[in-house]
Amino acid sequence: MAQARKIALSHSSIATIETESFFHGKEAYLSFIGKDQEGQELAVLVAQADDAVYTYPLKEGVGSKEAASVVKEKSQDAIDRVTFGRFKGKPIWEVKAGSSYYVVDFKTGKVTGVF
């Protein structure tokens, strides 16, 4: 995690990191949410396999709270956690509710898969 944090800080415009988590989909990423020098909120993913860095301004998609509320409408289980990640080459929010993992498209806010 410390190595991925260094990569995120040096290979993206993120300046401060507020949250960090692991995303384990078909590919694993270390997921960082924070802000750049101008105070814009960013999500930065560092691929565990090859240290590739992906940066997404959060204003370009739905937020974690919105992703959680979309899943709340579909699931009777409580929301356990919301993690930013990548699935099939696209940025997503992974929302864990009960024993299910919901894939919420970052751009559209629609649930695109349940595992």
PDB file of C-alpha atoms in Angstrom:
ATOM      1  CA  MET A   1       0.000   0.000   0.000  1.00  0.00           C
ATOM      2  CA  ALA A   2       2.816   2.437   0.844  1.00  0.00           C
ATOM      3  CA  GLN A   3       4.497   1.831  -2.523  1.00  0.00           C
ATOM      4  CA  ALA A   4       1.205   2.343  -4.394  1.00  0.00           C
ATOM      5  CA  ARG A   5       0.603   5.568  -2.434  1.00  0.00           C
ATOM      6  CA  LYS A   6       4.011   6.882  -3.584  1.00  0.00           C
ATOM      7  CA  ILE A   7       3.179   5.958  -7.199  1.00  0.00           C
ATOM      8  CA  ALA A   8      -0.218   7.687  -6.974  1.00  0.00           C
ATOM      9  CA  LEU A   9       1.332  10.867  -5.551  1.00  0.00           C
ATOM     10  CA  SER A  10       4.166  10.981  -8.100  1.00  0.00           C
ATOM     11  CA  HIS A  11       2.347   9.813 -11.269  1.00  0.00           C
ATOM     12  CA  SER A  12      -0.933  11.729 -10.967  1.00  0.00           C
ATOM     13  CA  SER A  13      -2.059  15.203  -9.948  1.00  0.00           C
ATOM     14  CA  ILE A  14      -3.386  13.978  -6.576  1.00  0.00           C
ATOM     15  CA  ALA A  15      -1.809  16.015  -3.775  1.00  0.00           C
ATOM     16  CA  THR A  16      -3.659  14.787  -0.668  1.00  0.00           C
ATOM     17  CA  ILE A  17      -5.127  11.344  -0.048  1.00  0.00           C
ATOM     18  CA  GLU A  18      -8.271  11.101   2.075  1.00  0.00           C
ATOM     19  CA  THR A  19      -9.139   7.410   1.686  1.00  0.00           C
ATOM     20  CA  GLU A  20      -7.321   4.352   0.404  1.00  0.00           C
ATOM     21  CA  SER A  21      -8.644   0.877  -0.194  1.00  0.00           C
ATOM     22  CA  PHE A  22      -8.175  -2.300  -2.200  1.00  0.00           C
ATOM     23  CA  PHE A  23     -10.376  -3.117  -5.166  1.00  0.00           C
ATOM     24  CA  HIS A  24     -10.369  -6.803  -6.143  1.00  0.00           C
ATOM     25  CA  GLY A  25     -12.195  -7.326  -9.416  1.00  0.00           C
ATOM     26  CA  LYS A  26     -10.840  -9.347 -12.328  1.00  0.00           C
ATOM     27  CA  GLU A  27      -7.796  -7.111 -11.834  1.00  0.00           C
ATOM     28  CA  ALA A  28      -6.697  -5.713  -8.481  1.00  0.00           C
ATOM     29  CA  TYR A  29      -6.178  -1.992  -7.875  1.00  0.00           C
ATOM     30  CA  LEU A  30      -5.221   0.183  -4.981  1.00  0.00           C
ATOM     31  CA  SER A  31      -7.840   2.900  -4.894  1.00  0.00           C
ATOM     32  CA  PHE A  32      -7.131   6.400  -3.581  1.00  0.00           C
ATOM     33  CA  ILE A  33      -9.603   9.263  -3.183  1.00  0.00           C
ATOM     34  CA  GLY A  34      -8.205  12.731  -2.574  1.00  0.00           C
ATOM     35  CA  LYS A  35      -7.660  16.196  -3.974  1.00  0.00           C
ATOM     36  CA  ASP A  36      -5.276  17.909  -6.376  1.00  0.00           C
ATOM     37  CA  GLN A  37      -3.523  21.244  -5.743  1.00  0.00           C
ATOM     38  CA  GLU A  38      -6.653  23.174  -6.845  1.00  0.00           C
ATOM     39  CA  GLY A  39      -8.904  21.255  -4.444  1.00  0.00           C
ATOM     40  CA  GLN A  40     -10.600  19.159  -7.162  1.00  0.00           C
ATOM     41  CA  GLU A  41     -11.594  15.711  -5.914  1.00  0.00           C
ATOM     42  CA  LEU A  42      -9.875  12.839  -7.720  1.00  0.00           C
ATOM     43  CA  ALA A  43      -9.934   9.073  -7.707  1.00  0.00           C
ATOM     44  CA  VAL A  44      -6.598   7.465  -8.549  1.00  0.00           C
ATOM     45  CA  LEU A  45      -6.202   3.758  -9.217  1.00  0.00           C
ATOM     46  CA  VAL A  46      -2.846   1.985  -9.214  1.00  0.00           C
ATOM     47  CA  ALA A  47      -2.935  -1.441 -10.882  1.00  0.00           C
ATOM     48  CA  GLN A  48      -1.428  -4.095  -8.640  1.00  0.00           C
ATOM     49  CA  ALA A  49      -0.147  -6.090 -11.640  1.00  0.00           C
ATOM     50  CA  ASP A  50       1.898  -3.394 -13.409  1.00  0.00           C
ATOM     51  CA  ASP A  51       1.630  -0.128 -11.395  1.00  0.00           C
ATOM     52  CA  ALA A  52      -0.359   1.538 -14.226  1.00  0.00           C
ATOM     53  CA  VAL A  53      -2.006   4.725 -12.945  1.00  0.00           C
ATOM     54  CA  TYR A  54      -5.563   5.820 -13.819  1.00  0.00           C
ATOM     55  CA  THR A  55      -6.883   9.218 -12.698  1.00  0.00           C
ATOM     56  CA  TYR A  56     -10.550  10.251 -12.686  1.00  0.00           C
ATOM     57  CA  PRO A  57     -11.883  13.688 -11.645  1.00  0.00           C
ATOM     58  CA  LEU A  58     -14.874  12.841  -9.428  1.00  0.00           C
ATOM     59  CA  LYS A  59     -16.918  15.735 -10.856  1.00  0.00           C
ATOM     60  CA  GLU A  60     -17.098  13.778 -14.164  1.00  0.00           C
ATOM     61  CA  GLY A  61     -19.285  11.033 -12.693  1.00  0.00           C
ATOM     62  CA  VAL A  62     -21.483  10.006  -9.803  1.00  0.00           C
ATOM     63  CA  GLY A  63     -20.196  10.144  -6.245  1.00  0.00           C
ATOM     64  CA  SER A  64     -19.925   7.306  -3.739  1.00  0.00           C
ATOM     65  CA  LYS A  65     -23.081   8.434  -1.887  1.00  0.00           C
ATOM     66  CA  GLU A  66     -25.080   8.431  -5.122  1.00  0.00           C
ATOM     67  CA  ALA A  67     -23.752   4.957  -6.008  1.00  0.00           C
ATOM     68  CA  ALA A  68     -24.766   3.709  -2.545  1.00  0.00           C
ATOM     69  CA  SER A  69     -28.287   5.170  -2.854  1.00  0.00           C
ATOM     70  CA  VAL A  70     -28.769   3.486  -6.272  1.00  0.00           C
ATOM     71  CA  VAL A  71     -27.904   0.129  -4.681  1.00  0.00           C
ATOM     72  CA  LYS A  72     -30.109   0.835  -1.637  1.00  0.00           C
ATOM     73  CA  GLU A  73     -33.102   0.948  -3.996  1.00  0.00           C
ATOM     74  CA  LYS A  74     -32.223  -2.529  -5.348  1.00  0.00           C
ATOM     75  CA  SER A  75     -31.031  -4.309  -2.202  1.00  0.00           C
ATOM     76  CA  GLN A  76     -32.654  -4.862   1.166  1.00  0.00           C
ATOM     77  CA  ASP A  77     -29.230  -5.380   2.734  1.00  0.00           C
ATOM     78  CA  ALA A  78     -27.319  -2.610   4.471  1.00  0.00           C
ATOM     79  CA  ILE A  79     -24.445  -1.059   2.521  1.00  0.00           C
ATOM     80  CA  ASP A  80     -21.151  -2.389   3.909  1.00  0.00           C
ATOM     81  CA  ARG A  81     -18.722  -0.333   1.825  1.00  0.00           C
ATOM     82  CA  VAL A  82     -18.240   1.578  -1.410  1.00  0.00           C
ATOM     83  CA  THR A  83     -14.932   1.255  -3.292  1.00  0.00           C
ATOM     84  CA  PHE A  84     -13.762   2.995  -6.478  1.00  0.00           C
ATOM     85  CA  GLY A  85     -12.311   0.615  -9.070  1.00  0.00           C
ATOM     86  CA  ARG A  86     -12.153  -0.432 -12.727  1.00  0.00           C
ATOM     87  CA  PHE A  87     -14.196  -3.142 -14.391  1.00  0.00           C
ATOM     88  CA  LYS A  88     -13.970  -4.066 -18.096  1.00  0.00           C
ATOM     89  CA  GLY A  89     -11.769  -0.998 -18.685  1.00  0.00           C
ATOM     90  CA  LYS A  90     -14.259   1.472 -17.188  1.00  0.00           C
ATOM     91  CA  PRO A  91     -14.285   3.362 -13.879  1.00  0.00           C
ATOM     92  CA  ILE A  92     -16.885   2.000 -11.462  1.00  0.00           C
ATOM     93  CA  TRP A  93     -18.029   2.117  -7.854  1.00  0.00           C
ATOM     94  CA  GLU A  94     -18.209  -1.309  -6.239  1.00  0.00           C
ATOM     95  CA  VAL A  95     -20.938  -1.295  -3.596  1.00  0.00           C
ATOM     96  CA  LYS A  96     -20.992  -4.229  -1.166  1.00  0.00           C
ATOM     97  CA  ALA A  97     -24.411  -4.926   0.320  1.00  0.00           C
ATOM     98  CA  GLY A  98     -24.876  -8.128   2.288  1.00  0.00           C
ATOM     99  CA  SER A  99     -23.135 -10.891   0.358  1.00  0.00           C
ATOM    100  CA  SER A 100     -23.534  -9.149  -3.029  1.00  0.00           C
ATOM    101  CA  TYR A 101     -21.196  -6.825  -4.888  1.00  0.00           C
ATOM    102  CA  TYR A 102     -22.927  -4.267  -7.130  1.00  0.00           C
ATOM    103  CA  VAL A 103     -21.023  -2.665 -10.011  1.00  0.00           C
ATOM    104  CA  VAL A 104     -22.209   0.934 -10.507  1.00  0.00           C
ATOM    105  CA  ASP A 105     -21.008   2.708 -13.669  1.00  0.00           C
ATOM    106  CA  PHE A 106     -19.113   5.873 -12.664  1.00  0.00           C
ATOM    107  CA  LYS A 107     -20.326   7.883 -15.687  1.00  0.00           C
ATOM    108  CA  THR A 108     -24.022   6.866 -15.755  1.00  0.00           C
ATOM    109  CA  GLY A 109     -24.775   5.832 -12.166  1.00  0.00           C
ATOM    110  CA  LYS A 110     -26.474   2.646 -13.388  1.00  0.00           C
ATOM    111  CA  VAL A 111     -25.930  -0.794 -11.883  1.00  0.00           C
ATOM    112  CA  THR A 112     -24.185  -2.810 -14.611  1.00  0.00           C
ATOM    113  CA  GLY A 113     -23.577  -6.041 -12.699  1.00  0.00           C
ATOM    114  CA  VAL A 114     -24.162  -7.944  -9.463  1.00  0.00           C
ATOM    115  CA  PHE A 115     -21.804 -10.627  -8.182  1.00  0.00           C
TER     116      PHE A 115
END
